[in-house]
């Protein structure tokens, strides 16, 4: 986290009615960030994409260094402001903003009907985490923002449908990347890698992950974890699903497989001994799960990873 200074100005409220027009609850712009705009919050959702340059993003109580390709999804009520890295216009900070109200998000999440399995935007429901940060891999955000900006400003026939469809594509890309980020973070059982997680939820999640790690060799159940955390089974399941994208059973199995891989690589314990160390009394069941997870039997994995 950076420790740049910002002026102690009053946080202002920006309202969507200042931008939405013709009863169309979306607005897209492209702006050069400077030092004149005060820190602000808003009554709409916002997707901010760093189009060019570098600088800083003051968001909540954090200061993040940003560069081209960074993208932020902000819920209603999050205070923030961008600042360029310096007062030189040569390397200016250009940010694209796509703003929309909660009704748009609800419509895209649940209001569309398709003749196939419905998709999910569960991580982008109001009240989840405040804000989330993403980084594009190969200009995939840039391409969509270019199209969004062009469609919105040219306003050709049917532009509203085009803007909605492009926003949906963007949200689905973010949903996929969020799932990947969470999977990577929880493979290492480190909540610090989960972006935008509040301290209260981080403490609870760390407690859950730590307890799972310490009890991999036992027949651990969801009810045992819930009793330890003094929560209901449903509350714990919801916590894990919400912030890791996995159920309790999926999380437990993932960590057992990870520990078994480490034991195969770093020790000479027999495979028949490793299985119960990670909670599997049935050796055949352990073999099936391990091969499903890695594509190899435990013996093949050990040979492949010999030092």
Coordinates of C-alpha atoms in Angstrom, one line a residue:
X1 CA 0.0 0.0 0.0
X2 CA 1.3 3.5 -0.9
X3 CA 1.4 6.3 1.6
X4 CA 0.8 9.3 -0.6
X5 CA -0.7 12.4 0.9
X6 CA -4.1 13.8 -0.1
X7 CA -5.8 17.0 0.9
X8 CA -8.2 16.9 3.8
X9 CA -11.3 17.9 2.0
X10 CA -14.9 17.1 2.7
X11 CA -16.2 14.0 0.9
X12 CA -18.9 15.1 -1.5
X13 CA -21.9 13.0 -2.7
X14 CA -22.2 12.6 -6.5
X15 CA -25.7 11.7 -7.7
X16 CA -26.6 9.6 -10.7
X17 CA -29.2 12.2 -11.8
X18 CA -26.3 14.5 -12.7
X19 CA -25.3 12.0 -15.5
X20 CA -28.2 9.8 -16.5
X21 CA -30.3 11.3 -19.3
X22 CA -33.3 10.3 -21.4
X23 CA -34.3 7.8 -18.7
X24 CA -31.2 5.7 -19.5
X25 CA -29.6 4.7 -16.2
X26 CA -26.0 4.3 -17.6
X27 CA -23.3 6.8 -18.3
X28 CA -19.8 6.3 -19.8
X29 CA -17.0 8.8 -20.0
X30 CA -13.3 9.1 -20.4
X31 CA -11.5 11.7 -18.3
X32 CA -8.0 13.1 -17.5
X33 CA -7.6 12.8 -13.8
X34 CA -6.1 15.8 -12.0
X35 CA -5.8 17.4 -8.6
X36 CA -8.9 19.6 -8.7
X37 CA -11.7 16.9 -8.2
X38 CA -12.4 16.3 -4.5
X39 CA -12.8 12.9 -2.9
X40 CA -16.4 11.8 -3.5
X41 CA -18.9 9.0 -3.0
X42 CA -22.0 8.3 -5.1
X43 CA -25.5 6.8 -5.1
X44 CA -24.7 4.5 -8.1
X45 CA -22.3 1.7 -9.0
X46 CA -19.2 2.5 -10.9
X47 CA -16.6 0.6 -12.9
X48 CA -13.4 2.6 -13.3
X49 CA -10.8 1.5 -15.9
X50 CA -7.3 3.0 -16.1
X51 CA -7.1 3.6 -19.8
X52 CA -3.7 5.3 -19.9
X53 CA -0.9 6.4 -17.5
X54 CA -0.3 5.7 -13.8
X55 CA -1.1 7.3 -10.5
X56 CA -2.9 6.6 -7.3
X57 CA -6.4 5.5 -6.3
X58 CA -7.5 6.7 -2.8
X59 CA -10.3 4.3 -2.0
X60 CA -11.9 4.1 1.5
X61 CA -8.9 4.2 3.8
X62 CA -6.4 2.7 1.3
X63 CA -4.1 4.2 -1.2
X64 CA -3.3 2.0 -4.2
X65 CA -0.8 2.6 -7.0
X66 CA -2.5 2.1 -10.3
X67 CA -1.4 1.7 -13.9
X68 CA -2.9 1.0 -17.3
X69 CA -5.1 -2.1 -17.3
X70 CA -6.3 -1.7 -13.6
X71 CA -10.0 -1.8 -13.1
X72 CA -12.1 -1.2 -10.0
X73 CA -15.8 -2.1 -9.3
X74 CA -17.3 0.2 -6.7
X75 CA -20.6 -0.3 -4.9
X76 CA -22.8 2.6 -3.9
X77 CA -21.4 4.6 -1.1
X78 CA -17.6 3.9 -1.5
X79 CA -15.5 7.1 -1.2
X80 CA -12.6 7.4 -3.7
X81 CA -10.6 9.7 -5.9
X82 CA -7.9 9.2 -8.5
X83 CA -4.7 11.2 -8.6
X84 CA -2.0 11.3 -11.3
X85 CA 1.5 10.3 -10.3
X86 CA 2.8 13.8 -10.9
X87 CA 1.8 17.2 -12.3
X88 CA 3.3 16.4 -15.6
X89 CA 0.7 16.1 -18.3
X90 CA 3.1 14.0 -20.4
X91 CA 2.3 10.9 -18.6
X92 CA -1.3 11.8 -17.6
X93 CA -3.7 9.5 -15.9
X94 CA -6.8 8.7 -18.1
X95 CA -9.6 6.8 -16.5
X96 CA -12.8 5.5 -18.1
X97 CA -15.9 5.4 -16.0
X98 CA -19.1 3.3 -16.5
X99 CA -21.8 4.2 -14.0
X100 CA -25.2 2.6 -13.5
X101 CA -27.8 2.1 -10.8
X102 CA -28.6 -1.0 -8.8
X103 CA -31.7 -1.7 -11.0
X104 CA -29.4 -2.2 -14.0
X105 CA -27.3 -4.7 -12.0
X106 CA -30.4 -6.5 -10.8
X107 CA -31.7 -6.7 -14.4
X108 CA -28.5 -8.1 -15.8
X109 CA -28.2 -10.6 -12.9
X110 CA -31.7 -12.0 -12.8
X111 CA -34.0 -10.2 -15.2
X112 CA -32.7 -11.8 -18.5
X113 CA -34.0 -15.1 -19.7
X114 CA -31.9 -17.5 -21.8
X115 CA -32.7 -21.0 -23.0
X116 CA -29.7 -22.5 -21.2
X117 CA -28.2 -22.7 -17.7
X118 CA -28.4 -19.3 -16.0
X119 CA -25.2 -17.5 -15.2
X120 CA -24.3 -16.0 -11.8
X121 CA -23.1 -12.5 -10.7
X122 CA -23.3 -13.5 -7.1
X123 CA -20.1 -11.6 -6.2
X124 CA -21.5 -8.3 -7.4
X125 CA -24.6 -8.1 -5.2
X126 CA -25.1 -5.0 -3.1
X127 CA -23.5 -5.1 0.4
X128 CA -20.8 -7.7 -0.5
X129 CA -17.4 -6.2 -0.1
X130 CA -17.6 -2.5 -1.1
X131 CA -15.1 -2.5 -3.9
X132 CA -13.0 -5.0 -5.9
X133 CA -9.9 -4.6 -8.0
X134 CA -9.0 -6.4 -11.2
X135 CA -6.1 -6.4 -13.7
X136 CA -6.6 -7.2 -17.4
X137 CA -4.4 -9.9 -19.0
X138 CA -4.6 -9.0 -22.7
X139 CA -6.5 -5.7 -23.3
X140 CA -9.8 -7.5 -22.7
X141 CA -11.1 -4.7 -20.5
X142 CA -9.7 -2.0 -22.9
X143 CA -11.6 -3.6 -25.9
X144 CA -14.9 -3.6 -24.0
X145 CA -14.4 0.0 -22.7
X146 CA -13.6 1.2 -26.2
X147 CA -16.8 -0.3 -27.5
X148 CA -18.9 1.0 -24.5
X149 CA -17.5 4.5 -25.0
X150 CA -18.1 4.5 -28.7
X151 CA -21.6 3.1 -28.5
X152 CA -22.7 5.4 -25.8
X153 CA -21.4 8.6 -27.4
X154 CA -22.3 7.8 -31.1
X155 CA -25.9 6.8 -30.0
X156 CA -26.7 4.9 -33.1
X157 CA -29.9 2.9 -33.5
X158 CA -30.2 0.3 -30.8
X159 CA -27.2 1.7 -28.8
X160 CA -29.0 1.0 -25.5
X161 CA -29.1 -2.7 -26.2
X162 CA -25.5 -2.7 -27.3
X163 CA -24.4 -0.9 -24.1
X164 CA -26.3 -3.3 -21.9
X165 CA -24.8 -6.3 -23.7
X166 CA -21.3 -4.9 -23.5
X167 CA -21.7 -4.2 -19.8
X168 CA -23.0 -7.7 -19.3
X169 CA -19.9 -9.1 -21.1
X170 CA -17.7 -7.0 -18.8
X171 CA -19.4 -8.1 -15.6
X172 CA -19.1 -11.7 -16.7
X173 CA -15.4 -11.3 -17.3
X174 CA -15.0 -9.8 -13.9
X175 CA -17.0 -12.6 -12.3
X176 CA -14.7 -15.1 -13.9
X177 CA -11.6 -13.3 -12.8
X178 CA -13.0 -12.9 -9.3
X179 CA -13.5 -16.6 -9.1
X180 CA -9.9 -17.2 -10.2
X181 CA -8.6 -14.8 -7.7
X182 CA -10.5 -16.4 -4.9
X183 CA -9.5 -19.9 -5.9
X184 CA -5.8 -18.8 -5.9
X185 CA -6.0 -17.1 -2.6
X186 CA -7.8 -19.9 -0.8
X187 CA -5.5 -22.5 -2.3
X188 CA -2.9 -20.8 -0.1
X189 CA -5.4 -20.2 2.7
X190 CA -4.4 -16.5 2.8
X191 CA -7.3 -14.0 3.1
X192 CA -4.9 -11.1 2.5
X193 CA -5.0 -12.0 -1.2
X194 CA -8.8 -11.5 -1.4
X195 CA -9.4 -8.0 -2.6
X196 CA -11.8 -5.6 -0.8
X197 CA -12.4 -7.9 2.2
X198 CA -13.4 -6.0 5.3
X199 CA -11.5 -6.6 8.6
X200 CA -14.5 -8.2 10.3
X201 CA -15.0 -10.7 7.5
X202 CA -11.3 -11.2 7.2
X203 CA -11.0 -12.2 10.9
X204 CA -13.9 -14.7 10.5
X205 CA -12.5 -16.2 7.3
X206 CA -9.0 -16.5 8.7
X207 CA -10.5 -18.3 11.7
X208 CA -12.3 -20.8 9.5
X209 CA -9.3 -21.4 7.2
X210 CA -6.9 -21.9 10.1
X211 CA -9.2 -24.4 11.8
X212 CA -9.6 -26.4 8.6
X213 CA -5.8 -26.5 8.2
X214 CA -5.2 -27.7 11.7
X215 CA -7.8 -30.5 11.4
X216 CA -7.0 -32.0 7.9
X217 CA -6.2 -35.4 9.4
X218 CA -9.5 -35.6 11.3
X219 CA -13.0 -36.4 10.0
X220 CA -13.8 -32.7 10.2
X221 CA -17.5 -31.8 9.6
X222 CA -19.2 -28.5 8.8
X223 CA -21.0 -28.7 12.1
X224 CA -17.7 -28.9 14.0
X225 CA -16.3 -25.9 12.2
X226 CA -19.6 -24.0 12.9
X227 CA -19.5 -24.9 16.6
X228 CA -15.9 -23.6 16.8
X229 CA -16.9 -20.3 15.2
X230 CA -20.1 -20.1 17.2
X231 CA -22.1 -19.8 14.0
X232 CA -24.8 -21.9 12.4
X233 CA -23.8 -24.4 9.7
X234 CA -25.7 -22.2 7.2
X235 CA -23.8 -19.1 8.2
X236 CA -20.4 -20.8 7.8
X237 CA -21.3 -22.3 4.5
X238 CA -22.5 -18.8 3.3
X239 CA -19.2 -17.2 4.5
X240 CA -17.0 -19.7 2.7
X241 CA -19.1 -19.6 -0.5
X242 CA -19.3 -15.8 -0.5
X243 CA -15.6 -15.2 -0.1
X244 CA -13.9 -18.3 -1.5
X245 CA -16.4 -19.4 -4.2
X246 CA -16.3 -22.9 -2.6
X247 CA -18.4 -25.0 -0.2
X248 CA -17.0 -26.4 3.0
X249 CA -16.6 -29.8 1.4
X250 CA -14.8 -28.4 -1.6
X251 CA -12.5 -26.3 0.6
X252 CA -11.6 -29.2 2.8
X253 CA -10.9 -31.5 -0.1
X254 CA -8.7 -28.9 -1.8
X255 CA -6.6 -28.4 1.3
X256 CA -6.2 -32.1 1.8
X257 CA -5.0 -32.5 -1.8
X258 CA -2.6 -29.7 -1.4
X259 CA -1.1 -31.2 1.8
X260 CA -0.8 -34.6 0.2
X261 CA 1.1 -33.1 -2.7
X262 CA 3.5 -31.4 -0.2
X263 CA 4.0 -34.7 1.7
X264 CA 4.7 -36.6 -1.5
X265 CA 7.3 -34.0 -2.6
X266 CA 9.0 -33.3 0.7
X267 CA 9.0 -36.6 2.6
X268 CA 9.6 -40.2 2.0
X269 CA 6.4 -41.3 3.8
X270 CA 4.6 -44.2 2.2
X271 CA 1.5 -43.3 0.3
X272 CA -0.5 -45.6 2.6
X273 CA 0.7 -43.4 5.5
X274 CA 0.1 -40.1 3.8
X275 CA -3.6 -40.8 3.1
X276 CA -4.7 -40.9 6.7
X277 CA -2.4 -37.9 7.5
X278 CA -4.7 -35.8 5.3
X279 CA -7.9 -37.4 6.5
X280 CA -8.5 -40.3 4.1
X281 CA -8.8 -43.8 5.7
X282 CA -9.8 -45.4 2.5
X283 CA -6.7 -45.7 0.3
X284 CA -8.6 -46.4 -2.9
X285 CA -10.8 -43.3 -2.3
X286 CA -7.6 -41.2 -1.7
X287 CA -6.2 -42.5 -5.0
X288 CA -9.3 -41.6 -6.9
X289 CA -9.5 -38.1 -5.5
X290 CA -5.8 -37.5 -6.1
X291 CA -5.9 -38.6 -9.7
X292 CA -9.0 -36.5 -10.3
X293 CA -7.2 -33.5 -8.8
X294 CA -3.8 -33.8 -10.5
X295 CA -4.3 -36.1 -13.4
X296 CA -1.7 -38.5 -11.9
X297 CA -1.7 -41.2 -9.3
X298 CA 0.2 -40.4 -6.0
X299 CA 3.1 -42.6 -7.1
X300 CA 3.3 -40.9 -10.5
X301 CA 3.2 -37.5 -8.9
X302 CA 6.1 -38.4 -6.5
X303 CA 8.3 -39.7 -9.4
X304 CA 7.6 -36.6 -11.5
X305 CA 8.6 -34.3 -8.6
X306 CA 11.6 -36.0 -7.4
X307 CA 14.4 -33.5 -6.6

